[in-house]
mmCIF file of C-alpha atoms in Angstrom:
data_model
loop_
_atom_site.group_PDB
_atom_site.id
_atom_site.type_symbol
_atom_site.label_atom_id
_atom_site.label_comp_id
_atom_site.label_asym_id
_atom_site.label_seq_id
_atom_site.Cartn_x
_atom_site.Cartn_y
_atom_site.Cartn_z
ATOM 1 C CA MET A 1 107.408 108.164 46.042
ATOM 2 C CA SER A 2 105.340 108.210 49.207
ATOM 3 C CA LEU A 3 101.810 109.579 49.146
ATOM 4 C CA SER A 4 100.892 112.568 51.308
ATOM 5 C CA ASP A 5 98.495 112.144 54.212
ATOM 6 C CA GLU A 6 95.745 113.842 52.258
ATOM 7 C CA GLU A 7 96.301 111.529 49.268
ATOM 8 C CA LEU A 8 96.160 108.514 51.584
ATOM 9 C CA VAL A 9 92.818 109.725 52.993
ATOM 10 C CA ILE A 10 91.447 110.007 49.456
ATOM 11 C CA SER A 11 92.810 106.544 48.636
ATOM 12 C CA PHE A 12 91.144 105.124 51.776
ATOM 13 C CA ARG A 13 87.825 106.737 50.826
ATOM 14 C CA ASN A 14 88.145 105.087 47.416
ATOM 15 C CA GLY A 15 88.297 101.668 49.049
ATOM 16 C CA ASN A 16 92.012 101.106 49.666
ATOM 17 C CA ALA A 17 92.073 99.838 53.282
ATOM 18 C CA SER A 18 95.866 99.692 53.312
ATOM 19 C CA SER A 19 95.897 103.505 53.078
ATOM 20 C CA CYS A 20 94.222 103.670 56.478
ATOM 21 C CA ASP A 21 96.776 101.229 57.879
ATOM 22 C CA GLU A 22 99.572 103.377 56.446
ATOM 23 C CA LEU A 23 98.164 106.517 58.099
ATOM 24 C CA LEU A 24 97.728 104.759 61.438
ATOM 25 C CA SER A 25 101.278 103.430 61.260
ATOM 26 C CA ARG A 26 102.712 106.736 60.085
ATOM 27 C CA HIS A 27 101.208 108.717 62.969
ATOM 28 C CA LYS A 28 101.490 106.236 65.857
ATOM 29 C CA SER A 29 104.590 107.995 67.209
ATOM 30 C CA LEU A 30 102.724 111.329 67.107
ATOM 31 C CA VAL A 31 99.875 109.783 69.102
ATOM 32 C CA SER A 32 102.367 108.350 71.611
ATOM 33 C CA ALA A 33 104.006 111.754 71.991
ATOM 34 C CA LEU A 34 100.638 113.429 72.585
ATOM 35 C CA ALA A 35 99.669 110.826 75.211
ATOM 36 C CA ARG A 36 103.014 110.763 77.040
ATOM 37 C CA PRO A 37 102.510 113.791 79.351
ATOM 38 C CA TYR A 38 99.265 112.472 80.822
ATOM 39 C CA PHE A 39 98.434 109.975 83.556
ATOM 40 C CA LEU A 40 95.293 107.874 83.408
ATOM 41 C CA ILE A 41 93.873 106.941 86.802
ATOM 42 C CA GLY A 42 93.525 103.180 86.928
ATOM 43 C CA GLY A 43 95.208 102.722 83.571
ATOM 44 C CA GLU A 44 98.484 102.761 81.768
ATOM 45 C CA ASN A 45 100.006 105.066 79.174
ATOM 46 C CA GLU A 46 99.228 102.467 76.498
ATOM 47 C CA ASP A 47 95.522 102.946 77.287
ATOM 48 C CA LEU A 48 95.865 106.630 76.446
ATOM 49 C CA VAL A 49 97.792 105.789 73.280
ATOM 50 C CA GLN A 50 94.943 103.456 72.296
ATOM 51 C CA GLU A 51 92.414 106.238 72.918
ATOM 52 C CA GLY A 52 94.574 108.538 70.805
ATOM 53 C CA MET A 53 94.656 105.942 68.014
ATOM 54 C CA ILE A 54 90.858 105.905 68.078
ATOM 55 C CA GLY A 55 90.973 109.675 67.632
ATOM 56 C CA LEU A 56 93.393 109.231 64.742
ATOM 57 C CA TYR A 57 91.035 106.752 63.099
ATOM 58 C CA LYS A 58 88.158 109.233 63.519
ATOM 59 C CA ALA A 59 90.354 111.855 61.855
ATOM 60 C CA ILE A 60 91.006 109.528 58.926
ATOM 61 C CA THR A 61 87.306 108.796 58.448
ATOM 62 C CA THR A 62 86.039 112.373 58.903
ATOM 63 C CA PHE A 63 88.780 114.539 57.371
ATOM 64 C CA ASP A 64 87.429 116.848 54.663
ATOM 65 C CA VAL A 65 90.080 117.044 51.953
ATOM 66 C CA ASP A 66 88.172 119.766 50.086
ATOM 67 C CA LYS A 67 88.612 122.342 52.876
ATOM 68 C CA GLY A 68 92.337 122.636 52.146
ATOM 69 C CA ASN A 69 93.498 121.978 55.717
ATOM 70 C CA LYS A 70 96.469 119.819 56.602
ATOM 71 C CA PHE A 71 95.514 116.321 57.761
ATOM 72 C CA THR A 72 98.113 116.365 60.547
ATOM 73 C CA SER A 73 96.611 119.487 62.158
ATOM 74 C CA TYR A 74 93.142 117.966 62.053
ATOM 75 C CA ALA A 75 94.416 114.635 63.374
ATOM 76 C CA VAL A 76 96.247 116.252 66.311
ATOM 77 C CA THR A 77 93.003 117.968 67.335
ATOM 78 C CA LEU A 78 90.997 114.730 67.277
ATOM 79 C CA VAL A 79 93.739 112.697 68.976
ATOM 80 C CA ARG A 80 93.979 115.246 71.798
ATOM 81 C CA GLN A 81 90.200 115.299 72.137
ATOM 82 C CA SER A 82 90.078 111.501 72.440
ATOM 83 C CA ILE A 83 92.802 111.542 75.089
ATOM 84 C CA TYR A 84 91.061 114.344 77.015
ATOM 85 C CA ASP A 85 87.758 112.458 76.852
ATOM 86 C CA ALA A 86 89.433 109.350 78.299
ATOM 87 C CA LEU A 87 91.002 111.422 81.076
ATOM 88 C CA LYS A 88 87.702 113.127 81.909
ATOM 89 C CA SER A 89 85.940 109.787 81.986
ATOM 90 C CA ALA A 90 88.575 108.302 84.285
ATOM 91 C CA ASN A 91 88.370 111.300 86.605
ATOM 92 C CA ARG A 92 84.594 110.910 86.857
ATOM 93 C CA ASP A 93 85.111 107.298 87.926
ATOM 94 C CA LYS A 94 87.886 107.997 90.430
ATOM 95 C CA HIS A 95 85.500 108.118 93.355
ATOM 96 C CA LYS A 96 83.930 104.742 92.673
ATOM 97 C CA PRO A 97 84.376 102.552 95.730
ATOM 98 C CA LEU A 98 87.565 100.626 95.218
ATOM 99 C CA ASN A 99 86.783 99.363 91.744
ATOM 100 C CA THR A 100 89.884 97.219 91.869
ATOM 101 C CA PHE A 101 89.806 96.481 95.576
ATOM 102 C CA VAL A 102 91.336 93.217 96.664
ATOM 103 C CA SER A 103 88.549 91.202 98.209
ATOM 104 C CA ILE A 104 89.520 89.460 101.416
ATOM 105 C CA SER A 105 87.287 86.552 100.458
ATOM 106 C CA ASP A 106 89.258 86.231 97.204
ATOM 107 C CA LEU A 107 92.459 85.772 99.179
ATOM 108 C CA ASN A 108 91.127 82.420 100.381
ATOM 109 C CA GLU A 109 89.486 81.257 97.139
ATOM 110 C CA ASN A 110 92.279 78.815 96.283
ATOM 111 C CA ALA A 111 91.516 76.764 99.381
ATOM 112 C CA THR A 112 88.195 75.620 97.943
ATOM 113 C CA GLN A 113 89.751 74.743 94.581
ATOM 114 C CA SER A 114 92.590 72.558 95.906
ATOM 115 C CA ASP A 115 92.526 68.798 95.651
ATOM 116 C CA SER A 116 94.559 67.643 98.607
ATOM 117 C CA PRO A 117 94.030 68.288 102.337
ATOM 118 C CA GLU A 118 97.617 69.544 102.539
ATOM 119 C CA ASP A 119 96.943 72.191 99.898
ATOM 120 C CA ILE A 120 93.782 73.268 101.723
ATOM 121 C CA TYR A 121 95.692 73.525 104.998
ATOM 122 C CA ILE A 122 98.511 75.540 103.395
ATOM 123 C CA SER A 123 96.032 77.873 101.692
ATOM 124 C CA ASN A 124 94.203 78.428 104.972
ATOM 125 C CA GLU A 125 97.483 79.209 106.722
ATOM 126 C CA ILE A 126 98.441 81.681 103.999
ATOM 127 C CA TYR A 127 94.994 83.257 104.288
ATOM 128 C CA LYS A 128 95.316 83.575 108.075
ATOM 129 C CA SER A 129 98.793 85.023 107.663
ATOM 130 C CA LEU A 130 97.564 87.642 105.174
ATOM 131 C CA ILE A 131 94.661 88.613 107.434
ATOM 132 C CA SER A 132 97.097 88.918 110.331
ATOM 133 C CA GLU A 133 99.465 91.098 108.256
ATOM 134 C CA ILE A 134 96.594 93.288 107.130
ATOM 135 C CA SER A 135 95.403 93.633 110.711
ATOM 136 C CA LEU A 136 98.870 94.660 111.905
ATOM 137 C CA LEU A 137 99.334 97.109 109.053
ATOM 138 C CA LEU A 138 96.026 98.958 109.427
ATOM 139 C CA SER A 139 95.289 101.591 112.032
ATOM 140 C CA SER A 140 92.175 101.197 114.161
ATOM 141 C CA GLY A 141 90.391 103.830 112.037
ATOM 142 C CA GLU A 142 91.329 102.000 108.841
ATOM 143 C CA LYS A 143 90.074 98.724 110.348
ATOM 144 C CA ASP A 144 86.743 100.385 111.200
ATOM 145 C CA VAL A 145 86.361 101.721 107.658
ATOM 146 C CA LEU A 146 87.355 98.380 106.118
ATOM 147 C CA ASN A 147 84.914 96.445 108.288
ATOM 148 C CA MET A 148 82.060 98.794 107.394
ATOM 149 C CA TYR A 149 83.006 98.594 103.724
ATOM 150 C CA LEU A 150 83.016 94.788 103.831
ATOM 151 C CA GLU A 151 79.614 94.869 105.539
ATOM 152 C CA GLY A 152 78.253 96.829 102.576
ATOM 153 C CA PHE A 153 77.983 100.327 104.032
ATOM 154 C CA SER A 154 77.955 103.184 101.511
ATOM 155 C CA TYR A 155 80.508 105.999 101.702
ATOM 156 C CA GLN A 156 77.827 108.300 103.119
ATOM 157 C CA GLU A 157 76.815 105.779 105.788
ATOM 158 C CA MET A 158 80.439 105.230 106.807
ATOM 159 C CA ALA A 159 81.075 108.979 106.899
ATOM 160 C CA LYS A 160 77.989 109.564 109.057
ATOM 161 C CA ASN A 161 78.894 106.740 111.478
ATOM 162 C CA LEU A 162 82.450 108.039 111.870
ATOM 163 C CA GLY A 163 81.597 111.747 111.873
ATOM 164 C CA LYS A 164 83.716 112.343 108.753
ATOM 165 C CA ASP A 165 83.005 113.310 105.151
ATOM 166 C CA ALA A 166 82.829 110.958 102.153
ATOM 167 C CA LYS A 167 86.182 112.193 100.799
ATOM 168 C CA TYR A 168 87.867 111.101 104.032
ATOM 169 C CA ILE A 169 86.327 107.639 103.613
ATOM 170 C CA ASP A 170 87.538 107.475 100.008
ATOM 171 C CA ASN A 171 91.070 108.463 101.062
ATOM 172 C CA VAL A 172 91.122 105.824 103.818
ATOM 173 C CA LEU A 173 89.904 103.117 101.434
ATOM 174 C CA GLN A 174 92.533 104.078 98.859
ATOM 175 C CA ARG A 175 95.215 103.900 101.564
ATOM 176 C CA ILE A 176 93.954 100.446 102.628
ATOM 177 C CA LYS A 177 93.997 99.321 99.009
ATOM 178 C CA ARG A 178 97.644 100.391 98.617
ATOM 179 C CA LYS A 179 98.640 98.609 101.822
ATOM 180 C CA ILE A 180 96.932 95.363 100.772
ATOM 181 C CA ARG A 181 98.545 95.503 97.339
ATOM 182 C CA LYS A 182 101.928 95.984 99.004
ATOM 183 C CA ILE A 183 101.330 92.917 101.170
ATOM 184 C CA ARG A 184 100.263 90.846 98.174
ATOM 185 C CA LYS A 185 103.366 91.868 96.223
ATOM 186 C CA THR A 186 105.701 90.870 99.039
ATOM 187 C CA ASN A 187 103.945 87.509 99.476
ATOM 188 C CA ARG A 188 104.161 86.446 95.844
#
């Protein structure tokens, strides 16, 4: 006969670590279901599931059996809270300047690591080709923003120089980022 969730919590508190593993395993599908409707900026659904599993673990370690509540109800609350906290944190970071931006200097990094002159030449040609594709793909406004960004200007400085607001600059940089990723995917 299988133990109830509450009995497994008591067993875990009495030193049986496998009870915690059983609870985590038993409720992983619940955590996945709770995470499924959400989208994490800069992450994947599995990241939200992992955050939810952390909430489930907190529920296991903090559940008060003596209050007479159901463990599942308590766990759902903590899992949701962990997922919401991850989403709020990601939304706070969404305006960071291109935290995963593809550096143009990184596009040419293989040329310095190659052994043969032929490899260096080929890498340089690929680099030139990518720069040319990027140049053709970007509008003149996007090129201006990208150049200022690469020179180290802040969002506010770029916005002031272009007579725009910082949100406009962020949108342009995100658009540039998508275009460069698209180029990189087609060249792989």
